[in-house]
mmCIF file of C-alpha atoms in Angstrom:
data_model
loop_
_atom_site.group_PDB
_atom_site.id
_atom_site.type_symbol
_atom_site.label_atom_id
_atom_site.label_comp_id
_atom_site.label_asym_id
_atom_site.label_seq_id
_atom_site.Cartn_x
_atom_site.Cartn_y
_atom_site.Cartn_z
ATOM 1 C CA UNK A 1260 -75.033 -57.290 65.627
ATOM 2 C CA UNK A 1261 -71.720 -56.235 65.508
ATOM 3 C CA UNK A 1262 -70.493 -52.638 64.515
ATOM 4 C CA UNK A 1263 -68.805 -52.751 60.876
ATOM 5 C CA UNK A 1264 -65.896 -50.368 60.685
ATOM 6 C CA UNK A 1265 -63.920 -49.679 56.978
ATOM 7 C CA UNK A 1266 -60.180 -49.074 58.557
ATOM 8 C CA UNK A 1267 -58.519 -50.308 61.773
ATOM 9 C CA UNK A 1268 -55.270 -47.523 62.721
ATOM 10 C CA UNK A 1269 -53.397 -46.573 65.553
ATOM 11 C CA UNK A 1270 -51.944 -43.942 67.331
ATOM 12 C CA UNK A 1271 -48.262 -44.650 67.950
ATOM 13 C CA UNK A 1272 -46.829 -42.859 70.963
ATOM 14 C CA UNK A 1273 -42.551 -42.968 71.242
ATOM 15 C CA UNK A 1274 -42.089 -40.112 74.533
ATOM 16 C CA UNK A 1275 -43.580 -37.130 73.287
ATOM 17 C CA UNK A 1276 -44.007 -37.492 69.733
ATOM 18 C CA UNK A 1277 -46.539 -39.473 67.509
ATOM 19 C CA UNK A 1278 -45.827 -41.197 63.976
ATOM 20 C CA UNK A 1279 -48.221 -40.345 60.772
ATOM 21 C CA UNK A 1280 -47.702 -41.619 56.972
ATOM 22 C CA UNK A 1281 -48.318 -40.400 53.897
ATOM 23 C CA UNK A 1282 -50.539 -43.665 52.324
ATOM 24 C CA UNK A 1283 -49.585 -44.143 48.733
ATOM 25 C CA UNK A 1284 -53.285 -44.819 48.280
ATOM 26 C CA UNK A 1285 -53.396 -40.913 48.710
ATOM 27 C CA UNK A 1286 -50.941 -40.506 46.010
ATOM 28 C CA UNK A 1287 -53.336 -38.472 43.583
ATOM 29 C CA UNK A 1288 -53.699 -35.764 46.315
ATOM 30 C CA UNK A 1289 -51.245 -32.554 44.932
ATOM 31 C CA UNK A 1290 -50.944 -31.932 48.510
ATOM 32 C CA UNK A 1291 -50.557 -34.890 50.820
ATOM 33 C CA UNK A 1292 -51.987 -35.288 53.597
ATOM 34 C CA UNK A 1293 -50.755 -37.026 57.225
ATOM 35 C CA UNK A 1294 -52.483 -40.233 58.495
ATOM 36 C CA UNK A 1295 -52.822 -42.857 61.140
ATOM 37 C CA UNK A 1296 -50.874 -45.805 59.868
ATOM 38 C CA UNK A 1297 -53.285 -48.739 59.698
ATOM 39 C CA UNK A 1298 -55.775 -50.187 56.905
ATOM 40 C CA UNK A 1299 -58.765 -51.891 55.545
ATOM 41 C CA UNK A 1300 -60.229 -54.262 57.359
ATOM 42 C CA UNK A 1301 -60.790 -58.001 55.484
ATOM 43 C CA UNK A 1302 -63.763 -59.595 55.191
ATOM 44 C CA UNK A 1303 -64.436 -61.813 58.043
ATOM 45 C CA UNK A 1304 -61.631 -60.121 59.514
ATOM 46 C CA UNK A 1305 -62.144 -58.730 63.626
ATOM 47 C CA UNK A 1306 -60.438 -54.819 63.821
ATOM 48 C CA UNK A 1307 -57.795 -55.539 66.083
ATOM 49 C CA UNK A 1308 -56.396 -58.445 64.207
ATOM 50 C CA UNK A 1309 -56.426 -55.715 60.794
ATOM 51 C CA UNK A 1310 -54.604 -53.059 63.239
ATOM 52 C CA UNK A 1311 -52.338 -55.370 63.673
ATOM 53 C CA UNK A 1312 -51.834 -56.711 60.162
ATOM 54 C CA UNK A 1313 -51.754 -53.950 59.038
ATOM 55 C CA UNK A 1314 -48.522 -52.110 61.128
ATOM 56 C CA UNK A 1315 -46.864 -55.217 60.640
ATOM 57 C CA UNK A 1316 -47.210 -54.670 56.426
ATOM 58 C CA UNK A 1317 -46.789 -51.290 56.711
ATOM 59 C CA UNK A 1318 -44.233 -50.599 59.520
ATOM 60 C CA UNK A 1319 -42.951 -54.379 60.730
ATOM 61 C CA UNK A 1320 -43.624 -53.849 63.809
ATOM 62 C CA UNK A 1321 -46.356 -55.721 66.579
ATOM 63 C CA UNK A 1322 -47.224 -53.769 69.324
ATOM 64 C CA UNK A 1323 -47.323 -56.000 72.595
ATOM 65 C CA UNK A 1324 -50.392 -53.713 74.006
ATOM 66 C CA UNK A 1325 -53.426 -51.889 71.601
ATOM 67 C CA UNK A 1326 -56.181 -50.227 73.334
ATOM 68 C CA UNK A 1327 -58.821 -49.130 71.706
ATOM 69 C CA UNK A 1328 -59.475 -45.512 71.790
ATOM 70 C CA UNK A 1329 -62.610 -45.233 69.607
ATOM 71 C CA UNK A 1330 -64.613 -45.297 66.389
ATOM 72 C CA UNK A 1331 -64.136 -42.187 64.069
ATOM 73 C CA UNK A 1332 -66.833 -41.126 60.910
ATOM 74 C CA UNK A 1333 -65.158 -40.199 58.260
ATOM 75 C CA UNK A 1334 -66.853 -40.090 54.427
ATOM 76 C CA UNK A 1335 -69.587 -41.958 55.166
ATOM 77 C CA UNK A 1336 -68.019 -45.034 57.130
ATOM 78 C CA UNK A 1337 -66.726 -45.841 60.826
ATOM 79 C CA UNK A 1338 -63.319 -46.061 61.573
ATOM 80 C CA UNK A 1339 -61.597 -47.854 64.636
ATOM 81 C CA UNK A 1340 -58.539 -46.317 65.903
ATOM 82 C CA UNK A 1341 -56.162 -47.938 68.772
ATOM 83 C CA UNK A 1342 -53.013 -46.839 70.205
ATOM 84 C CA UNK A 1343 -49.761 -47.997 71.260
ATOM 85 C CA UNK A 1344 -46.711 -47.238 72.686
ATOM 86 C CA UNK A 1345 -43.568 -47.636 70.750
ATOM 87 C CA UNK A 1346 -40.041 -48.818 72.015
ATOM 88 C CA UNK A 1347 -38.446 -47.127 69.337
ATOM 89 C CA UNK A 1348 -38.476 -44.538 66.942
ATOM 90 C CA UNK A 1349 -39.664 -46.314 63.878
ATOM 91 C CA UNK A 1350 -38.036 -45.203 60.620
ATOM 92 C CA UNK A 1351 -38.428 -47.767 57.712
ATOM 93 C CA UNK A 1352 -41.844 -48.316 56.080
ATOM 94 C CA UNK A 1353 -42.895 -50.617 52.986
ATOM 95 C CA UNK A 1354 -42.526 -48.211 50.416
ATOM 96 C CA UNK A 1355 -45.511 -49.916 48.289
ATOM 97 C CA UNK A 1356 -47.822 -49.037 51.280
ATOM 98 C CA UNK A 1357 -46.608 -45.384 52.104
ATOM 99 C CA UNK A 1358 -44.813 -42.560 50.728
ATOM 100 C CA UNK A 1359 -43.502 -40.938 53.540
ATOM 101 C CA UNK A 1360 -43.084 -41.636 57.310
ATOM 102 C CA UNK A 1361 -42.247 -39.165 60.178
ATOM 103 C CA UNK A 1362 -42.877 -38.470 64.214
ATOM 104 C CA UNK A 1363 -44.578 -35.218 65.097
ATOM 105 C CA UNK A 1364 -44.538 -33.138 68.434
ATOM 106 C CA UNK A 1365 -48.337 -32.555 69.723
ATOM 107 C CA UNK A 1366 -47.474 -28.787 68.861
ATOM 108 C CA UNK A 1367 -46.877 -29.880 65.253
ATOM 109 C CA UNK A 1368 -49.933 -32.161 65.026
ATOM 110 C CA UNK A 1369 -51.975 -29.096 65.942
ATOM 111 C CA UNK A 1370 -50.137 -26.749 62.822
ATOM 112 C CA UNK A 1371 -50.536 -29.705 60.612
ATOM 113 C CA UNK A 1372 -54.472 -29.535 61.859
ATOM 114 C CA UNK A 1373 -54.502 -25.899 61.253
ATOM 115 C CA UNK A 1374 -52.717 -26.074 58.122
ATOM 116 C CA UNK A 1375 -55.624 -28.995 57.095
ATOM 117 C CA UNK A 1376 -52.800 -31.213 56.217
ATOM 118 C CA UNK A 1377 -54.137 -34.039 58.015
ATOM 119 C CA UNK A 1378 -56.000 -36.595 56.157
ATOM 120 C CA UNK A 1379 -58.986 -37.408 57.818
ATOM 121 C CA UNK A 1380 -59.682 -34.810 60.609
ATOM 122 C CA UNK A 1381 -60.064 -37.048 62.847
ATOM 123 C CA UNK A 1382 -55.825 -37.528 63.668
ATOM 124 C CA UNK A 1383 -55.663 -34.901 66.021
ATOM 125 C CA UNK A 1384 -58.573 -35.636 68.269
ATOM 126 C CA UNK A 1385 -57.849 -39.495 68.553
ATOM 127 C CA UNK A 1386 -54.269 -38.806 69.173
ATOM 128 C CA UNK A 1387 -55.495 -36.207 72.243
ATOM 129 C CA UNK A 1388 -58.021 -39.275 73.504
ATOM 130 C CA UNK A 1389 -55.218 -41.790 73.671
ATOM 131 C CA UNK A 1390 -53.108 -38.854 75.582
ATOM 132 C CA UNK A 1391 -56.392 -38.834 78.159
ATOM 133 C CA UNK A 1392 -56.667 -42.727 78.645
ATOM 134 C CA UNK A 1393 -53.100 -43.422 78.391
ATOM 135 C CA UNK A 1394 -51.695 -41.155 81.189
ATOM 136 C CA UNK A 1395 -54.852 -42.296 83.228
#
């Protein structure tokens, strides 16, 4: 039996800085909060195809390489994350799919963790694990 996970997202590296949205599913929030960009996973759907789907809705992009860093709990369900390098600084988003877009220093990540202006908790710890694998 295969694990079930609700969201597929990635970590997107470009040098030293890493990108996070603002979902517009998070729009009811008075204070939003940063996010992997990435997305449900479809029925019958595997999670690295939905990564993938999903930064190509949300960012047009396709990463050549994903590799999976890990599963995250968050509210009561798994969560896949993967990362990727980037070969650009990606600025234009779907505007339907997220309200704001922008690349963060690790130093910044950790104030935004401090700050609790990340949405999940998780952002900050699967950003550090891709860090460890990725420079391995």
């Amino acid at each position: 039996m295969s694990r079930r996970y609700r969201t597929a997202r990635a970590v997107l590296r470009y040098d030293d800085r890493y990108l996070l949205a603002v979902h517009s599913s998070f729009w009811a929030r008075r204070e939003r909060r940063w996010g992997l960009p990435g997305g449900g996973i479809e029925r019958g759907e595997d999670p690295l195809s939905a990564v993938r789907r999903e930064l190509h809705e949300e960012l047009e992009v396709r990463p050549t390489h994903l590799t999976e860093i890990g599963a995250y709990f968050y509210k009561g369900d798994d969560h896949i994350i993967f990362g990727a390098e980037s070969d650009h600084m990606i600025r234009d988003y779907d505007e339907s799919e997220l309200l704001d877009l922008r690349w963060f220093t690790l130093d910044e990540l950790q104030q935004l963790d401090h700050q609790r202006k990340l949405h999940a908790g998780y952002e900050l710890q699967a950003i550090r694990q891709f860090i460890a694998l990725a420079d391995h």
